[in-house]
Amino acid sequence: MKKRTIKILSHVIVLSTLALFSCSKTETTQPVATNPPVTTTPVTPPPAGDTFPQQTAGITIQKIDTKGGNISNYLLYIPSTYNSEKSHKWPVVIFLHGVGEMGNDINVLRNVGLVRVVSGKPFVMIAPQCLSGWWNPQYLDVLYKEVLAKYHVDPSRIYLTGLSMGGYGTWDWSSAHPEKFAAIIPISGGGDVNRMPALKTMPTWVFHSADDPTVNVENSRVLVKALKAIGGNVQYTEYPNGGHDAWTRTYANADVYTWLLKQHK
């Protein structure tokens, strides 16, 4: 009986030792986290949209620093829906005036050429004033850069037009930098026939009056002839009369704008 009791006690001691050893093998020194930390991926904000500031609708006077050049102001026309159509990039028409509007009173441009009829047109208009001398592409280039940087416009739809001295300026500037423009409309002007190869692929619509006493119609005819000879993209409208003013009826013609706004670089 005594031996049996000792044997049972021995079994109890062995089992207790095994249980203790088993517990020590599964024990961990680090507490188990019941709520592991949640990691979140930073949310990248959507790219900012166009940040062009709002503009006053209609015609306003804008100043520009051409670093000693002969342009210091320009008239800006902004369509009525410019500020509300935030995703729309607007075409631009740059208008160059004639000798009669040269000086430092930019308000004289309001009743001339394109400026006079621009209200309601579906494009931004830029009409610089030449203080003295002649239109200089160097200073016009400064204006061009400002237009692209400051306004919500379409770089592939920048158009150039001008009358008289501005007609000359249109031929001159566009032939010096044809890559800047999608189409040109020179009126009652002239230019260097030797520079016409630069305008071979430029959509061009030329206007002049046959009886122009100020700028002889041959000034336009010779340029149109040179462009046609090299397969240029040119069309020519010659009014039988009207004197030097070939622009009033041109800028009043809705077909002119339909044609112009179809052109892209």
GROMACS .gro file of C-alpha atoms in nm:
model
  265
    1MET     CA    1   0.000   0.000   0.000
    2LYS     CA    2   0.282   0.235   0.086
    3LYS     CA    3   0.466   0.150  -0.237
    4ARG     CA    4   0.152   0.219  -0.441
    5THR     CA    5   0.106   0.561  -0.282
    6ILE     CA    6   0.468   0.651  -0.354
    7LYS     CA    7   0.423   0.539  -0.717
    8ILE     CA    8   0.112   0.756  -0.763
    9LEU     CA    9   0.290   1.056  -0.611
   10SER     CA   10   0.579   1.000  -0.848
   11HIS     CA   11   0.343   1.005  -1.147
   12VAL     CA   12   0.182   1.328  -1.026
   13ILE     CA   13   0.521   1.494  -0.989
   14VAL     CA   14   0.627   1.387  -1.341
   15LEU     CA   15   0.304   1.510  -1.500
   16SER     CA   16   0.326   1.843  -1.317
   17THR     CA   17   0.685   1.891  -1.437
   18LEU     CA   18   0.586   1.817  -1.797
   19ALA     CA   19   0.295   2.062  -1.782
   20LEU     CA   20   0.518   2.335  -1.639
   21PHE     CA   21   0.781   2.274  -1.906
   22SER     CA   22   0.515   2.285  -2.180
   23CYS     CA   23   0.383   2.622  -2.059
   24SER     CA   24   0.731   2.772  -2.054
   25LYS     CA   25   0.788   2.665  -2.418
   26THR     CA   26   0.476   2.849  -2.548
   27GLU     CA   27   0.511   3.160  -2.338
   28THR     CA   28   0.612   3.486  -2.512
   29THR     CA   29   0.788   3.784  -2.363
   30GLN     CA   30   0.608   4.033  -2.600
   31PRO     CA   31   0.243   4.122  -2.536
   32VAL     CA   32   0.006   4.035  -2.817
   33ALA     CA   33  -0.149   4.345  -2.970
   34THR     CA   34  -0.520   4.311  -2.977
   35ASN     CA   35  -0.562   4.611  -3.213
   36PRO     CA   36  -0.264   4.631  -3.454
   37PRO     CA   37  -0.190   4.983  -3.582
   38VAL     CA   38  -0.359   5.070  -3.908
   39THR     CA   39  -0.129   5.209  -4.178
   40THR     CA   40  -0.278   5.451  -4.431
   41THR     CA   41  -0.137   5.550  -4.769
   42PRO     CA   42  -0.117   5.929  -4.805
   43VAL     CA   43  -0.375   6.053  -5.052
   44THR     CA   44  -0.219   6.246  -5.339
   45PRO     CA   45  -0.434   6.549  -5.418
   46PRO     CA   46  -0.556   6.574  -5.776
   47PRO     CA   47  -0.344   6.793  -5.999
   48ALA     CA   48  -0.443   7.155  -5.985
   49GLY     CA   49  -0.646   7.278  -6.279
   50ASP     CA   50  -0.572   7.585  -6.487
   51THR     CA   51  -0.487   7.877  -6.267
   52PHE     CA   52  -0.547   8.160  -6.511
   53PRO     CA   53  -0.706   8.451  -6.326
   54GLN     CA   54  -1.047   8.582  -6.419
   55GLN     CA   55  -1.061   8.870  -6.664
   56THR     CA   56  -1.300   9.158  -6.712
   57ALA     CA   57  -1.533   9.084  -7.000
   58GLY     CA   58  -1.537   9.332  -7.288
   59ILE     CA   59  -1.259   9.569  -7.389
   60THR     CA   60  -1.002   9.689  -7.137
   61ILE     CA   61  -0.666   9.865  -7.156
   62GLN     CA   62  -0.361   9.659  -7.056
   63LYS     CA   63  -0.005   9.778  -7.001
   64ILE     CA   64   0.303   9.589  -7.114
   65ASP     CA   65   0.676   9.644  -7.065
   66THR     CA   66   0.863   9.576  -7.389
   67LYS     CA   67   1.196   9.686  -7.238
   68GLY     CA   68   1.231  10.010  -7.430
   69GLY     CA   69   1.026   9.898  -7.730
   70ASN     CA   70   0.759  10.097  -7.908
   71ILE     CA   71   0.461   9.916  -7.752
   72SER     CA   72   0.343  10.003  -7.400
   73ASN     CA   73  -0.033   9.937  -7.411
   74TYR     CA   74  -0.282   9.712  -7.581
   75LEU     CA   75  -0.657   9.670  -7.591
   76LEU     CA   76  -0.779   9.335  -7.465
   77TYR     CA   77  -1.116   9.190  -7.561
   78ILE     CA   78  -1.252   8.909  -7.341
   79PRO     CA   79  -1.569   8.718  -7.446
   80SER     CA   80  -1.857   8.720  -7.198
   81THR     CA   81  -1.822   8.346  -7.118
   82TYR     CA   82  -1.443   8.349  -7.073
   83ASN     CA   83  -1.458   8.319  -6.693
   84SER     CA   84  -1.735   8.058  -6.678
   85GLU     CA   85  -1.596   7.821  -6.943
   86LYS     CA   86  -1.295   7.721  -6.737
   87SER     CA   87  -1.194   7.423  -6.950
   88HIS     CA   88  -1.213   7.607  -7.282
   89LYS     CA   89  -0.894   7.737  -7.437
   90TRP     CA   90  -0.977   8.043  -7.642
   91PRO     CA   91  -0.849   8.128  -7.989
   92VAL     CA   92  -0.671   8.463  -8.015
   93VAL     CA   93  -0.675   8.723  -8.290
   94ILE     CA   94  -0.396   8.982  -8.278
   95PHE     CA   95  -0.491   9.300  -8.462
   96LEU     CA   96  -0.234   9.552  -8.588
   97HIS     CA   97  -0.360   9.905  -8.662
   98GLY     CA   98  -0.247  10.153  -8.929
   99VAL     CA   99  -0.042  10.474  -8.927
  100GLY     CA  100  -0.343  10.686  -8.832
  101GLU     CA  101  -0.375  10.520  -8.491
  102MET     CA  102  -0.010  10.546  -8.393
  103GLY     CA  103   0.069  10.743  -8.077
  104ASN     CA  104  -0.004  10.723  -7.704
  105ASP     CA  105  -0.384  10.756  -7.697
  106ILE     CA  106  -0.487  10.393  -7.715
  107ASN     CA  107  -0.857  10.479  -7.708
  108VAL     CA  108  -0.838  10.577  -8.076
  109LEU     CA  109  -0.822  10.204  -8.151
  110ARG     CA  110  -1.173  10.147  -8.020
  111ASN     CA  111  -1.333  10.271  -8.344
  112VAL     CA  112  -1.094  10.111  -8.590
  113GLY     CA  113  -1.092   9.786  -8.785
  114LEU     CA  114  -1.146   9.468  -8.586
  115VAL     CA  115  -1.174   9.647  -8.250
  116ARG     CA  116  -1.481   9.830  -8.372
  117VAL     CA  117  -1.676   9.510  -8.441
  118VAL     CA  118  -1.522   9.257  -8.201
  119SER     CA  119  -1.804   9.259  -7.945
  120GLY     CA  120  -1.971   8.917  -7.932
  121LYS     CA  121  -1.695   8.740  -8.125
  122PRO     CA  122  -1.588   8.396  -7.991
  123PHE     CA  123  -1.221   8.474  -7.943
  124VAL     CA  124  -0.982   8.682  -7.737
  125MET     CA  125  -0.856   8.990  -7.921
  126ILE     CA  126  -0.526   9.165  -7.861
  127ALA     CA  127  -0.480   9.508  -8.022
  128PRO     CA  128  -0.144   9.670  -7.938
  129GLN     CA  129  -0.067  10.033  -8.010
  130CYS     CA  130   0.254  10.133  -8.188
  131LEU     CA  131   0.388  10.446  -8.018
  132SER     CA  132   0.608  10.555  -8.311
  133GLY     CA  133   0.808  10.423  -8.602
  134TRP     CA  134   0.684  10.091  -8.741
  135TRP     CA  135   0.568   9.749  -8.625
  136ASN     CA  136   0.874   9.564  -8.493
  137PRO     CA  137   0.858   9.183  -8.462
  138GLN     CA  138   1.107   9.199  -8.174
  139TYR     CA  139   0.863   9.387  -7.953
  140LEU     CA  140   0.559   9.206  -8.088
  141ASP     CA  141   0.726   8.883  -7.976
  142VAL     CA  142   0.727   9.016  -7.618
  143LEU     CA  143   0.354   9.076  -7.648
  144TYR     CA  144   0.300   8.729  -7.791
  145LYS     CA  145   0.474   8.567  -7.493
  146GLU     CA  146   0.262   8.766  -7.249
  147VAL     CA  147  -0.059   8.658  -7.420
  148LEU     CA  148   0.032   8.289  -7.390
  149ALA     CA  149   0.138   8.324  -7.027
  150LYS     CA  150  -0.138   8.551  -6.901
  151TYR     CA  151  -0.456   8.436  -7.073
  152HIS     CA  152  -0.635   8.103  -7.111
  153VAL     CA  153  -0.576   8.061  -7.482
  154ASP     CA  154  -0.509   7.789  -7.738
  155PRO     CA  155  -0.148   7.812  -7.869
  156SER     CA  156  -0.251   7.625  -8.184
  157ARG     CA  157  -0.509   7.892  -8.273
  158ILE     CA  158  -0.328   8.225  -8.267
  159TYR     CA  159  -0.423   8.442  -8.566
  160LEU     CA  160  -0.277   8.765  -8.703
  161THR     CA  161  -0.445   9.040  -8.900
  162GLY     CA  162  -0.384   9.407  -8.968
  163LEU     CA  163  -0.466   9.698  -9.195
  164SER     CA  164  -0.243   9.937  -9.391
  165MET     CA  165   0.074   9.967  -9.178
  166GLY     CA  166  -0.074   9.675  -8.984
  167GLY     CA  167  -0.110   9.487  -9.311
  168TYR     CA  168   0.262   9.534  -9.368
  169GLY     CA  169   0.319   9.430  -9.008
  170THR     CA  170   0.115   9.114  -9.062
  171TRP     CA  171   0.324   9.011  -9.363
  172ASP     CA  172   0.648   9.102  -9.188
  173TRP     CA  173   0.588   8.938  -8.848
  174SER     CA  174   0.433   8.621  -8.986
  175SER     CA  175   0.710   8.567  -9.241
  176ALA     CA  176   0.971   8.619  -8.969
  177HIS     CA  177   0.797   8.375  -8.731
  178PRO     CA  178   0.547   8.158  -8.920
  179GLU     CA  179   0.551   7.902  -8.639
  180LYS     CA  180   0.361   8.144  -8.416
  181PHE     CA  181   0.042   8.165  -8.620
  182ALA     CA  182  -0.236   7.941  -8.747
  183ALA     CA  183  -0.351   8.185  -9.018
  184ILE     CA  184  -0.310   8.546  -9.129
  185ILE     CA  185  -0.532   8.814  -9.287
  186PRO     CA  186  -0.330   9.109  -9.423
  187ILE     CA  187  -0.542   9.399  -9.551
  188SER     CA  188  -0.427   9.688  -9.773
  189GLY     CA  189  -0.064   9.611  -9.703
  190GLY     CA  190   0.251   9.477  -9.861
  191GLY     CA  191   0.574   9.298  -9.785
  192ASP     CA  192   0.896   9.140  -9.906
  193VAL     CA  193   0.831   8.898 -10.190
  194ASN     CA  194   1.156   8.715 -10.114
  195ARG     CA  195   1.015   8.604  -9.777
  196MET     CA  196   0.708   8.433  -9.920
  197PRO     CA  197   0.860   8.081  -9.906
  198ALA     CA  198   0.836   8.107  -9.526
  199LEU     CA  199   0.459   8.138  -9.566
  200LYS     CA  200   0.410   7.856  -9.816
  201THR     CA  201   0.196   7.648  -9.579
  202MET     CA  202   0.038   7.939  -9.389
  203PRO     CA  203  -0.339   7.972  -9.445
  204THR     CA  204  -0.357   8.325  -9.584
  205TRP     CA  205  -0.648   8.541  -9.697
  206VAL     CA  206  -0.544   8.872  -9.852
  207PHE     CA  207  -0.770   9.176  -9.905
  208HIS     CA  208  -0.708   9.494 -10.104
  209SER     CA  209  -0.902   9.749 -10.310
  210ALA     CA  210  -0.811   9.790 -10.676
  211ASP     CA  211  -0.835  10.168 -10.650
  212ASP     CA  212  -0.630  10.206 -10.329
  213PRO     CA  213  -0.455  10.548 -10.358
  214THR     CA  214  -0.239  10.501 -10.047
  215VAL     CA  215  -0.093  10.151 -10.079
  216ASN     CA  216  -0.100  10.042 -10.443
  217VAL     CA  217  -0.286   9.717 -10.500
  218GLU     CA  218   0.022   9.572 -10.672
  219ASN     CA  219   0.176   9.537 -10.325
  220SER     CA  220  -0.073   9.260 -10.247
  221ARG     CA  221  -0.092   9.118 -10.599
  222VAL     CA  222   0.279   9.045 -10.621
  223LEU     CA  223   0.284   8.862 -10.287
  224VAL     CA  224  -0.023   8.656 -10.373
  225LYS     CA  225   0.129   8.570 -10.711
  226ALA     CA  226   0.453   8.458 -10.544
  227LEU     CA  227   0.266   8.238 -10.297
  228LYS     CA  228   0.056   8.079 -10.569
  229ALA     CA  229   0.369   8.008 -10.773
  230ILE     CA  230   0.510   7.792 -10.492
  231GLY     CA  231   0.181   7.622 -10.410
  232GLY     CA  232   0.099   7.841 -10.113
  233ASN     CA  233  -0.226   7.813  -9.915
  234VAL     CA  234  -0.352   8.157 -10.017
  235GLN     CA  235  -0.675   8.317 -10.131
  236TYR     CA  236  -0.720   8.671 -10.251
  237THR     CA  237  -1.014   8.910 -10.246
  238GLU     CA  238  -0.973   9.230 -10.445
  239TYR     CA  239  -1.253   9.483 -10.416
  240PRO     CA  240  -1.311   9.685 -10.735
  241ASN     CA  241  -1.344  10.004 -10.533
  242GLY     CA  242  -1.335  10.136 -10.180
  243GLY     CA  243  -1.004  10.318 -10.184
  244HIS     CA  244  -0.760  10.246  -9.906
  245ASP     CA  245  -1.032  10.119  -9.672
  246ALA     CA  246  -1.059   9.752  -9.761
  247TRP     CA  247  -1.099   9.657  -9.397
  248THR     CA  248  -1.445   9.781  -9.300
  249ARG     CA  249  -1.626   9.536  -9.527
  250THR     CA  250  -1.371   9.263  -9.454
  251TYR     CA  251  -1.418   9.273  -9.076
  252ALA     CA  252  -1.796   9.292  -9.126
  253ASN     CA  253  -1.797   8.966  -9.324
  254ALA     CA  254  -1.901   8.667  -9.110
  255ASP     CA  255  -1.740   8.428  -9.361
  256VAL     CA  256  -1.400   8.571  -9.272
  257TYR     CA  257  -1.430   8.457  -8.911
  258THR     CA  258  -1.575   8.119  -9.008
  259TRP     CA  259  -1.271   8.057  -9.227
  260LEU     CA  260  -1.025   8.197  -8.976
  261LEU     CA  261  -1.141   7.997  -8.675
  262LYS     CA  262  -1.122   7.670  -8.867
  263GLN     CA  263  -0.747   7.705  -8.903
  264HIS     CA  264  -0.509   7.526  -8.665
  265LYS     CA  265  -0.132   7.501  -8.645
   0.00000   0.00000   0.00000
